[in-house]
Amino acid sequence: MNIWPMPQIKIGAGCINDIPTALKELNAKKVMVVTGKGTVRVGNYDKVKTVLDASGITVVHSDDVQPDPSIQLVDSIAEKARKSGVQAVIGLGGGSALDSAKVAAAMVTNEGSIRDYIGVGLLPKPGLPLIAVPTTAGTGSEVTHLSILSDLENQTKKGFGSSFVIPKYAFLDPELTTGLPQKSTAATGLDAFCHCVEAYTSANATEYTDALAVKAIKLISGNIRAAYNNGEDLFARENMLLGSLLAGMAFANAGVTAVHAFAYPLGGMFHVPHGMANSLMLPVIIKFNASSKKERFAHVAELMSGKKGADWQDCISEVEKLCEDVNLPRNLKAIDIPESAIKPMSISVMDQTRLLVNNPREVTQKDAFDLYTEAWSR
Ligand SMILES: NC(=O)c1ccc[n+]([C@@H]2O[C@H](COP(=O)([O-])OP(=O)(O)OC[C@H]3O[C@@H](n4cnc5c(N)ncnc54)[C@H](O)[C@@H]3O)[C@@H](O)[C@H]2O)c1
Ligand SMILES: [Fe+2]
């Protein structure tokens, strides 16, 4: 069993006030804060900047992050960090900002482009220390050794993995997530939910990842509706952050499966938000994988409903109910994915070998076509 290292983690309202203590431990007096423009607009950048200013820390700001960050974008942020002479990097925002910050910090001390190191364990040197402050719940990127970058040349997303991108600290402050709109609360929450369900049903699940995944399934399915219906509900927001963290720890070590593999062409070709893409594929993949993991999917249904005696089909209906309650679309047709995209997507998904290898059942080219066809009009 392999267990990746983890950052030191603080969770709770107001915990961002401890960021300067962490920077002191890292001996960093000048930092780059990596965000998107949305994080500035909702006031989260100012909240963190105020804390840093009060401790006399010099801040260099990159607000260049776009959703589904590209290899080129992250190379340019790394170049800015190199030139500015910062001693640490803070990633502040959703998974897109965290993934960009993780790779940019690592690339400060490594030569060339991140393109040269795509894969797992290929980065030669550690980079600048990184602090992750997630504002979605979410990707779990604050705790993983992974960053997902868009490859504009191939219109797909590529995974990059290295122990050198694991943050040194993570601050999970629910007050930074209260402004997350309903649509993003639903999509990012379903991303986290898929992480734990996929980890729990992965071919590489272990006792360690099972413990994390089971708790994460309960926390996320038990709090997502409350967070969706009242964004200011700090209790639900904190439980969502905790759930997505545990889900991140689970999938970092067990891997995600076909749900994520099939979601990537939807993100790469049509910019479907990552969590929504996962939610659209989850029911069809549960059905496809059920023959190999019947008991596990039945257990997921029990964890979601709190009722004993479920079977694997109940898992599909519980997931459908959850998605309906947070207004996620039912099929690909509903979000205007053309039927003609099924073929190219089913070819592209076969390149996601890094994820398909974790799936409990082998996926063939024909299966891929059939699964997208089902997801298109189910
Ligand atoms: N590294 C990993 O382990 C991992 C795991 C899963 C997904 N990902 C990647 O993460 C990315 C998706 O991240 P995401 O789902 O968090 O979305 P995101 O980071 O792309 O953010 C989505 C939108 O929400 C806005 N936003 C974020 N926090 C907000 C807040 N508190 N209030 C208001 N608006 C806010 C952002 O500005 C953005 O416009 C994808 O690229 C995906 O592939 C990475
Ligand atoms: Fe994900």
GROMACS .gro file of C-alpha atoms and ligand atoms in nm:
model
  423
    1MET     CA    1   0.000   0.000   0.000
    2ASN     CA    2   0.130   0.343  -0.091
    3ILE     CA    3   0.013   0.648   0.105
    4TRP     CA    4   0.112   0.988  -0.032
    5PRO     CA    5   0.234   1.252   0.216
    6MET     CA    6  -0.005   1.523   0.330
    7PRO     CA    7   0.008   1.891   0.414
    8GLN     CA    8  -0.047   2.029   0.762
    9ILE     CA    9  -0.418   2.114   0.758
   10LYS     CA   10  -0.625   2.376   0.944
   11ILE     CA   11  -1.004   2.367   0.921
   12GLY     CA   12  -1.256   2.616   1.056
   13ALA     CA   13  -1.404   2.963   1.019
   14GLY     CA   14  -1.130   3.225   1.038
   15CYS     CA   15  -0.841   2.979   1.005
   16ILE     CA   16  -0.687   3.193   0.727
   17ASN     CA   17  -0.564   3.418   1.009
   18ASP     CA   18  -0.300   3.148   1.076
   19ILE     CA   19  -0.146   3.175   0.726
   20PRO     CA   20   0.127   3.420   0.844
   21THR     CA   21   0.240   3.170   1.110
   22ALA     CA   22   0.281   2.909   0.838
   23LEU     CA   23   0.477   3.155   0.622
   24LYS     CA   24   0.701   3.232   0.918
   25GLU     CA   25   0.773   2.859   0.957
   26LEU     CA   26   0.859   2.853   0.587
   27ASN     CA   27   1.081   3.158   0.633
   28ALA     CA   28   0.892   3.336   0.355
   29LYS     CA   29   0.853   3.714   0.367
   30LYS     CA   30   0.757   3.763   0.001
   31VAL     CA   31   0.484   3.543  -0.153
   32MET     CA   32   0.293   3.510  -0.476
   33VAL     CA   33  -0.083   3.466  -0.439
   34VAL     CA   34  -0.226   3.285  -0.742
   35THR     CA   35  -0.599   3.341  -0.811
   36GLY     CA   36  -0.849   3.390  -1.088
   37LYS     CA   37  -1.038   3.715  -1.133
   38GLY     CA   38  -1.351   3.563  -0.974
   39THR     CA   39  -1.168   3.529  -0.642
   40VAL     CA   40  -1.094   3.900  -0.649
   41ARG     CA   41  -1.454   3.984  -0.746
   42VAL     CA   42  -1.609   3.794  -0.453
   43GLY     CA   43  -1.369   3.952  -0.203
   44ASN     CA   44  -1.172   3.640  -0.110
   45TYR     CA   45  -0.844   3.783  -0.237
   46ASP     CA   46  -0.887   4.095  -0.020
   47LYS     CA   47  -0.960   3.882   0.288
   48VAL     CA   48  -0.630   3.695   0.250
   49LYS     CA   49  -0.433   4.004   0.142
   50THR     CA   50  -0.551   4.189   0.456
   51VAL     CA   51  -0.420   3.909   0.677
   52LEU     CA   52  -0.085   3.905   0.493
   53ASP     CA   53  -0.049   4.285   0.496
   54ALA     CA   54  -0.111   4.296   0.871
   55SER     CA   55   0.189   4.065   0.918
   56GLY     CA   56   0.419   4.268   0.694
   57ILE     CA   57   0.436   4.004   0.420
   58THR     CA   58   0.504   4.136   0.068
   59VAL     CA   59   0.246   4.008  -0.179
   60VAL     CA   60   0.288   3.958  -0.553
   61HIS     CA   61  -0.049   3.884  -0.714
   62SER     CA   62  -0.120   3.674  -1.022
   63ASP     CA   63  -0.490   3.690  -1.106
   64ASP     CA   64  -0.445   3.513  -1.441
   65VAL     CA   65  -0.605   3.176  -1.363
   66GLN     CA   66  -0.889   3.066  -1.593
   67PRO     CA   67  -1.117   2.767  -1.530
   68ASP     CA   68  -0.953   2.448  -1.665
   69PRO     CA   69  -0.606   2.611  -1.671
   70SER     CA   70  -0.386   2.535  -1.968
   71ILE     CA   71  -0.023   2.425  -1.981
   72GLN     CA   72   0.069   2.760  -2.145
   73LEU     CA   73  -0.106   2.962  -1.873
   74VAL     CA   74   0.070   2.777  -1.592
   75ASP     CA   75   0.409   2.816  -1.765
   76SER     CA   76   0.349   3.193  -1.776
   77ILE     CA   77   0.256   3.209  -1.404
   78ALA     CA   78   0.575   3.014  -1.322
   79GLU     CA   79   0.778   3.264  -1.523
   80LYS     CA   80   0.620   3.553  -1.331
   81ALA     CA   81   0.701   3.378  -1.000
   82ARG     CA   82   1.063   3.319  -1.110
   83LYS     CA   83   1.112   3.685  -1.200
   84SER     CA   84   0.947   3.822  -0.884
   85GLY     CA   85   1.184   3.647  -0.641
   86VAL     CA   86   0.906   3.517  -0.412
   87GLN     CA   87   0.989   3.257  -0.146
   88ALA     CA   88   0.653   3.077  -0.136
   89VAL     CA   89   0.330   3.051  -0.333
   90ILE     CA   90  -0.030   3.060  -0.210
   91GLY     CA   91  -0.299   2.906  -0.431
   92LEU     CA   92  -0.635   3.067  -0.349
   93GLY     CA   93  -0.956   2.962  -0.524
   94GLY     CA   94  -1.114   2.654  -0.673
   95GLY     CA   95  -0.926   2.359  -0.817
   96SER     CA   96  -0.820   2.563  -1.118
   97ALA     CA   97  -0.628   2.813  -0.900
   98LEU     CA   98  -0.486   2.542  -0.673
   99ASP     CA   99  -0.366   2.328  -0.964
  100SER     CA  100  -0.210   2.632  -1.135
  101ALA     CA  101  -0.035   2.743  -0.815
  102LYS     CA  102   0.093   2.392  -0.741
  103VAL     CA  103   0.255   2.352  -1.080
  104ALA     CA  104   0.379   2.712  -1.103
  105ALA     CA  105   0.549   2.682  -0.762
  106ALA     CA  106   0.712   2.357  -0.869
  107MET     CA  107   0.830   2.498  -1.203
  108VAL     CA  108   1.014   2.794  -1.041
  109THR     CA  109   1.313   2.569  -0.975
  110ASN     CA  110   1.277   2.336  -1.274
  111GLU     CA  111   1.379   2.415  -1.630
  112GLY     CA  112   1.165   2.431  -1.942
  113SER     CA  113   0.788   2.383  -1.966
  114ILE     CA  114   0.559   2.173  -1.752
  115ARG     CA  115   0.480   1.995  -2.081
  116ASP     CA  116   0.821   1.822  -2.043
  117TYR     CA  117   0.712   1.659  -1.716
  118ILE     CA  118   0.349   1.554  -1.779
  119GLY     CA  119   0.296   1.213  -1.619
  120VAL     CA  120   0.366   1.088  -1.269
  121GLY     CA  121   0.696   1.133  -1.085
  122LEU     CA  122   0.886   1.299  -1.371
  123LEU     CA  123   0.962   1.636  -1.210
  124PRO     CA  124   1.333   1.643  -1.113
  125LYS     CA  125   1.343   1.897  -0.828
  126PRO     CA  126   1.119   2.027  -0.550
  127GLY     CA  127   0.985   2.377  -0.609
  128LEU     CA  128   0.885   2.665  -0.382
  129PRO     CA  129   0.676   2.573  -0.077
  130LEU     CA  130   0.304   2.601  -0.141
  131ILE     CA  131   0.003   2.690   0.072
  132ALA     CA  132  -0.339   2.585  -0.059
  133VAL     CA  133  -0.656   2.774   0.032
  134PRO     CA  134  -0.956   2.613  -0.141
  135THR     CA  135  -1.272   2.818  -0.198
  136THR     CA  136  -1.474   2.534  -0.348
  137ALA     CA  137  -1.558   2.195  -0.195
  138GLY     CA  138  -1.436   2.057  -0.430
  139THR     CA  139  -1.149   1.904  -0.597
  140GLY     CA  140  -0.948   1.804  -0.290
  141SER     CA  141  -0.650   1.948  -0.478
  142GLU     CA  142  -0.527   2.100  -0.149
  143VAL     CA  143  -0.421   1.753  -0.039
  144THR     CA  144  -0.329   1.571  -0.360
  145HIS     CA  145  -0.007   1.520  -0.556
  146LEU     CA  146  -0.202   1.590  -0.876
  147SER     CA  147  -0.269   1.885  -1.101
  148ILE     CA  148  -0.499   1.866  -1.401
  149LEU     CA  149  -0.407   2.091  -1.693
  150SER     CA  150  -0.574   2.153  -2.029
  151ASP     CA  151  -0.372   2.067  -2.335
  152LEU     CA  152  -0.505   2.313  -2.592
  153GLU     CA  153  -0.322   2.133  -2.874
  154ASN     CA  154  -0.523   1.811  -2.821
  155GLN     CA  155  -0.835   1.965  -2.665
  156THR     CA  156  -0.803   1.734  -2.368
  157LYS     CA  157  -0.694   1.742  -2.005
  158LYS     CA  158  -0.372   1.590  -1.879
  159GLY     CA  159  -0.281   1.476  -1.530
  160PHE     CA  160   0.046   1.574  -1.373
  161GLY     CA  161   0.157   1.403  -1.053
  162SER     CA  162   0.451   1.457  -0.821
  163SER     CA  163   0.515   1.458  -0.448
  164PHE     CA  164   0.678   1.797  -0.516
  165VAL     CA  165   0.337   1.960  -0.576
  166ILE     CA  166   0.179   1.847  -0.249
  167PRO     CA  167   0.112   2.168  -0.054
  168LYS     CA  168   0.300   2.221   0.274
  169TYR     CA  169  -0.012   2.369   0.437
  170ALA     CA  170  -0.384   2.374   0.359
  171PHE     CA  171  -0.632   2.620   0.513
  172LEU     CA  172  -0.997   2.517   0.482
  173ASP     CA  173  -1.197   2.822   0.586
  174PRO     CA  174  -1.574   2.784   0.525
  175GLU     CA  175  -1.617   3.163   0.527
  176LEU     CA  176  -1.439   3.171   0.190
  177THR     CA  177  -1.697   2.934   0.039
  178THR     CA  178  -2.021   3.112   0.140
  179GLY     CA  179  -2.019   3.321  -0.180
  180LEU     CA  180  -1.997   3.019  -0.409
  181PRO     CA  181  -2.307   3.038  -0.635
  182GLN     CA  182  -2.562   2.754  -0.626
  183LYS     CA  183  -2.460   2.619  -0.965
  184SER     CA  184  -2.092   2.588  -0.862
  185THR     CA  185  -2.184   2.451  -0.518
  186ALA     CA  186  -2.373   2.173  -0.696
  187ALA     CA  187  -2.107   2.098  -0.958
  188THR     CA  188  -1.802   2.113  -0.728
  189GLY     CA  189  -1.988   1.914  -0.461
  190LEU     CA  190  -2.064   1.640  -0.714
  191ASP     CA  191  -1.697   1.638  -0.814
  192ALA     CA  192  -1.604   1.565  -0.452
  193PHE     CA  193  -1.881   1.307  -0.430
  194CYS     CA  194  -1.752   1.128  -0.741
  195HIS     CA  195  -1.398   1.128  -0.593
  196CYS     CA  196  -1.510   0.926  -0.291
  197VAL     CA  197  -1.751   0.694  -0.474
  198GLU     CA  198  -1.486   0.623  -0.739
  199ALA     CA  199  -1.215   0.571  -0.477
  200TYR     CA  200  -1.447   0.332  -0.290
  201THR     CA  201  -1.514   0.129  -0.606
  202SER     CA  202  -1.165   0.158  -0.757
  203ALA     CA  203  -0.969  -0.155  -0.842
  204ASN     CA  204  -0.698  -0.006  -0.617
  205ALA     CA  205  -0.911   0.068  -0.308
  206THR     CA  206  -0.746  -0.019   0.025
  207GLU     CA  207  -0.857  -0.031   0.390
  208TYR     CA  208  -0.708   0.316   0.427
  209THR     CA  209  -0.892   0.471   0.131
  210ASP     CA  210  -1.217   0.289   0.223
  211ALA     CA  211  -1.224   0.453   0.567
  212LEU     CA  212  -1.178   0.797   0.411
  213ALA     CA  213  -1.423   0.736   0.127
  214VAL     CA  214  -1.704   0.607   0.351
  215LYS     CA  215  -1.687   0.914   0.576
  216ALA     CA  216  -1.662   1.147   0.277
  217ILE     CA  217  -1.970   0.990   0.109
  218LYS     CA  218  -2.171   1.052   0.428
  219LEU     CA  219  -2.046   1.407   0.478
  220ILE     CA  220  -2.099   1.518   0.120
  221SER     CA  221  -2.436   1.353   0.054
  222GLY     CA  222  -2.554   1.469   0.398
  223ASN     CA  223  -2.457   1.836   0.356
  224ILE     CA  224  -2.466   1.927  -0.011
  225ARG     CA  225  -2.839   2.007  -0.016
  226ALA     CA  226  -2.807   2.240   0.286
  227ALA     CA  227  -2.504   2.416   0.132
  228TYR     CA  228  -2.692   2.449  -0.197
  229ASN     CA  229  -3.014   2.582  -0.041
  230ASN     CA  230  -2.844   2.826   0.195
  231GLY     CA  231  -2.494   2.928   0.091
  232GLU     CA  232  -2.440   3.104   0.425
  233ASP     CA  233  -2.483   2.780   0.623
  234LEU     CA  234  -2.134   2.765   0.774
  235PHE     CA  235  -2.191   2.422   0.931
  236ALA     CA  236  -2.283   2.267   0.596
  237ARG     CA  237  -2.003   2.457   0.419
  238GLU     CA  238  -1.743   2.331   0.668
  239ASN     CA  239  -1.872   1.973   0.639
  240MET     CA  240  -1.849   2.001   0.260
  241LEU     CA  241  -1.487   2.119   0.287
  242LEU     CA  242  -1.408   1.833   0.524
  243GLY     CA  243  -1.586   1.585   0.295
  244SER     CA  244  -1.399   1.704  -0.012
  245LEU     CA  245  -1.070   1.689   0.178
  246LEU     CA  246  -1.132   1.326   0.286
  247ALA     CA  247  -1.246   1.242  -0.067
  248GLY     CA  248  -0.922   1.396  -0.196
  249MET     CA  249  -0.716   1.183   0.043
  250ALA     CA  250  -0.911   0.874  -0.070
  251PHE     CA  251  -0.873   0.923  -0.444
  252ALA     CA  252  -0.512   1.043  -0.423
  253ASN     CA  253  -0.431   0.693  -0.300
  254ALA     CA  254  -0.696   0.473  -0.468
  255GLY     CA  255  -0.736   0.665  -0.794
  256VAL     CA  256  -1.054   0.771  -0.969
  257THR     CA  257  -1.218   0.551  -1.230
  258ALA     CA  258  -1.417   0.570  -1.553
  259VAL     CA  259  -1.643   0.853  -1.428
  260HIS     CA  260  -1.352   1.097  -1.433
  261ALA     CA  261  -1.202   0.944  -1.748
  262PHE     CA  262  -1.530   1.001  -1.937
  263ALA     CA  263  -1.569   1.350  -1.791
  264TYR     CA  264  -1.237   1.474  -1.932
  265PRO     CA  265  -1.336   1.482  -2.304
  266LEU     CA  266  -1.651   1.675  -2.200
  267GLY     CA  267  -1.429   1.931  -2.023
  268GLY     CA  268  -1.161   1.935  -2.293
  269MET     CA  269  -1.393   1.965  -2.596
  270PHE     CA  270  -1.697   2.149  -2.457
  271HIS     CA  271  -1.577   2.317  -2.135
  272VAL     CA  272  -1.848   2.147  -1.932
  273PRO     CA  273  -1.763   2.234  -1.567
  274HIS     CA  274  -1.560   1.946  -1.425
  275GLY     CA  275  -1.806   1.847  -1.150
  276MET     CA  276  -2.107   1.866  -1.382
  277ALA     CA  277  -1.928   1.646  -1.637
  278ASN     CA  278  -1.869   1.389  -1.362
  279SER     CA  279  -2.230   1.403  -1.244
  280LEU     CA  280  -2.353   1.338  -1.600
  281MET     CA  281  -2.141   1.023  -1.627
  282LEU     CA  282  -2.185   0.885  -1.272
  283PRO     CA  283  -2.518   0.697  -1.312
  284VAL     CA  284  -2.416   0.524  -1.637
  285ILE     CA  285  -2.079   0.420  -1.496
  286ILE     CA  286  -2.240   0.287  -1.176
  287LYS     CA  287  -2.461   0.067  -1.397
  288PHE     CA  288  -2.161  -0.042  -1.608
  289ASN     CA  289  -1.942  -0.119  -1.304
  290ALA     CA  290  -2.216  -0.277  -1.094
  291SER     CA  291  -2.132  -0.633  -1.202
  292SER     CA  292  -1.787  -0.600  -1.040
  293LYS     CA  293  -1.882  -0.396  -0.731
  294LYS     CA  294  -2.246  -0.475  -0.644
  295GLU     CA  295  -2.201  -0.474  -0.266
  296ARG     CA  296  -2.001  -0.153  -0.266
  297PHE     CA  297  -2.260   0.038  -0.469
  298ALA     CA  298  -2.533  -0.099  -0.239
  299HIS     CA  299  -2.332   0.028   0.057
  300VAL     CA  300  -2.299   0.373  -0.106
  301ALA     CA  301  -2.682   0.378  -0.135
  302GLU     CA  302  -2.710   0.291   0.236
  303LEU     CA  303  -2.463   0.564   0.332
  304MET     CA  304  -2.659   0.816   0.124
  305SER     CA  305  -3.007   0.722   0.242
  306GLY     CA  306  -2.926   0.613   0.597
  307LYS     CA  307  -3.139   0.300   0.531
  308LYS     CA  308  -3.020  -0.060   0.554
  309GLY     CA  309  -3.090  -0.328   0.295
  310ALA     CA  310  -3.022  -0.132  -0.024
  311ASP     CA  311  -2.910  -0.288  -0.351
  312TRP     CA  312  -2.687  -0.145  -0.624
  313GLN     CA  313  -2.980  -0.007  -0.826
  314ASP     CA  314  -3.071   0.208  -0.524
  315CYS     CA  315  -2.733   0.377  -0.566
  316ILE     CA  316  -2.841   0.503  -0.909
  317SER     CA  317  -3.175   0.633  -0.779
  318GLU     CA  318  -3.008   0.803  -0.478
  319VAL     CA  319  -2.757   0.972  -0.713
  320GLU     CA  320  -3.038   1.077  -0.949
  321LYS     CA  321  -3.234   1.225  -0.656
  322LEU     CA  322  -2.926   1.412  -0.534
  323CYS     CA  323  -2.851   1.559  -0.878
  324GLU     CA  324  -3.216   1.658  -0.924
  325ASP     CA  325  -3.226   1.831  -0.583
  326VAL     CA  326  -2.927   2.049  -0.677
  327ASN     CA  327  -3.057   2.109  -1.031
  328LEU     CA  328  -2.785   1.932  -1.224
  329PRO     CA  329  -2.882   1.827  -1.579
  330ARG     CA  330  -2.987   1.468  -1.646
  331ASN     CA  331  -2.812   1.402  -1.976
  332LEU     CA  332  -2.563   1.538  -2.230
  333LYS     CA  333  -2.841   1.642  -2.468
  334ALA     CA  334  -2.978   1.880  -2.204
  335ILE     CA  335  -2.656   2.082  -2.214
  336ASP     CA  336  -2.642   2.089  -2.596
  337ILE     CA  337  -2.362   1.840  -2.653
  338PRO     CA  338  -2.417   1.737  -3.017
  339GLU     CA  339  -2.487   1.369  -3.080
  340SER     CA  340  -2.205   1.378  -3.337
  341ALA     CA  341  -1.957   1.432  -3.048
  342ILE     CA  342  -2.017   1.082  -2.910
  343LYS     CA  343  -1.773   0.920  -3.155
  344PRO     CA  344  -1.476   1.160  -3.104
  345MET     CA  345  -1.529   1.161  -2.727
  346SER     CA  346  -1.534   0.781  -2.719
  347ILE     CA  347  -1.201   0.776  -2.906
  348SER     CA  348  -1.048   1.045  -2.682
  349VAL     CA  349  -1.151   0.876  -2.355
  350MET     CA  350  -0.944   0.567  -2.441
  351ASP     CA  351  -0.631   0.784  -2.394
  352GLN     CA  352  -0.719   0.830  -2.024
  353THR     CA  353  -0.531   0.511  -1.940
  354ARG     CA  354  -0.404   0.666  -1.611
  355LEU     CA  355  -0.766   0.654  -1.484
  356LEU     CA  356  -0.915   0.363  -1.679
  357VAL     CA  357  -0.658   0.133  -1.521
  358ASN     CA  358  -0.832   0.195  -1.184
  359ASN     CA  359  -1.175   0.102  -1.318
  360PRO     CA  360  -1.301  -0.225  -1.171
  361ARG     CA  361  -1.416  -0.339  -1.517
  362GLU     CA  362  -1.228  -0.309  -1.843
  363VAL     CA  363  -1.364  -0.045  -2.081
  364THR     CA  364  -1.342  -0.123  -2.455
  365GLN     CA  365  -1.379   0.122  -2.742
  366LYS     CA  366  -1.730  -0.013  -2.806
  367ASP     CA  367  -1.820   0.024  -2.436
  368ALA     CA  368  -1.702   0.386  -2.451
  369PHE     CA  369  -1.931   0.460  -2.746
  370ASP     CA  370  -2.226   0.287  -2.578
  371LEU     CA  371  -2.170   0.466  -2.245
  372TYR     CA  372  -2.159   0.813  -2.404
  373THR     CA  373  -2.466   0.720  -2.611
  374GLU     CA  374  -2.651   0.627  -2.292
  375ALA     CA  375  -2.534   0.942  -2.112
  376TRP     CA  376  -2.647   1.154  -2.408
  377SER     CA  377  -3.018   1.069  -2.390
  378ARG     CA  378  -3.086   0.871  -2.072
  379LIG     N1  379  -0.576   1.836  -0.857
  379LIG     C1  380  -0.673   1.754  -0.837
  379LIG     O1  381  -0.656   1.658  -0.765
  379LIG     C2  382  -0.805   1.779  -0.905
  379LIG     C3  383  -0.915   1.699  -0.876
  379LIG     C4  384  -1.035   1.726  -0.939
  379LIG     C5  385  -1.045   1.830  -1.029
  379LIG     N2  386  -0.937   1.906  -1.059
  379LIG     C6  387  -0.941   2.019  -1.155
  379LIG     O2  388  -0.988   2.136  -1.086
  379LIG     C7  389  -1.056   2.221  -1.179
  379LIG     C8  390  -1.196   2.251  -1.130
  379LIG     O3  391  -1.192   2.315  -1.005
  379LIG     P1  392  -1.327   2.366  -0.937
  379LIG     O4  393  -1.433   2.269  -0.965
  379LIG     O5  394  -1.295   2.398  -0.797
  379LIG     O6  395  -1.365   2.496  -1.020
  379LIG     P2  396  -1.280   2.624  -1.064
  379LIG     O7  397  -1.160   2.639  -0.982
  379LIG     O8  398  -1.261   2.616  -1.212
  379LIG     O9  399  -1.382   2.740  -1.027
  379LIG     C9  400  -1.505   2.750  -1.096
  379LIG    C10  401  -1.558   2.892  -1.086
  379LIG    O10  402  -1.597   2.920  -0.953
  379LIG    C11  403  -1.541   3.045  -0.909
  379LIG     N3  404  -1.523   3.037  -0.763
  379LIG    C12  405  -1.438   2.958  -0.695
  379LIG     N4  406  -1.454   2.975  -0.563
  379LIG    C13  407  -1.552   3.068  -0.547
  379LIG    C14  408  -1.616   3.125  -0.432
  379LIG     N5  409  -1.586   3.088  -0.308
  379LIG     N6  410  -1.712   3.216  -0.453
  379LIG    C15  411  -1.750   3.252  -0.579
  379LIG     N7  412  -1.694   3.199  -0.691
  379LIG    C16  413  -1.596   3.108  -0.674
  379LIG    C17  414  -1.412   3.057  -0.988
  379LIG    O11  415  -1.374   3.192  -0.998
  379LIG    C18  416  -1.453   2.999  -1.123
  379LIG    O12  417  -1.512   3.094  -1.206
  379LIG    C19  418  -1.059   2.146  -1.311
  379LIG    O13  419  -0.953   2.191  -1.393
  379LIG    C20  420  -1.038   2.002  -1.268
  379LIG    O14  421  -0.986   1.921  -1.373
  379LIG    C21  422  -0.818   1.883  -0.996
  380FE      FE  423  -1.245   1.568  -0.995
   0.00000   0.00000   0.00000
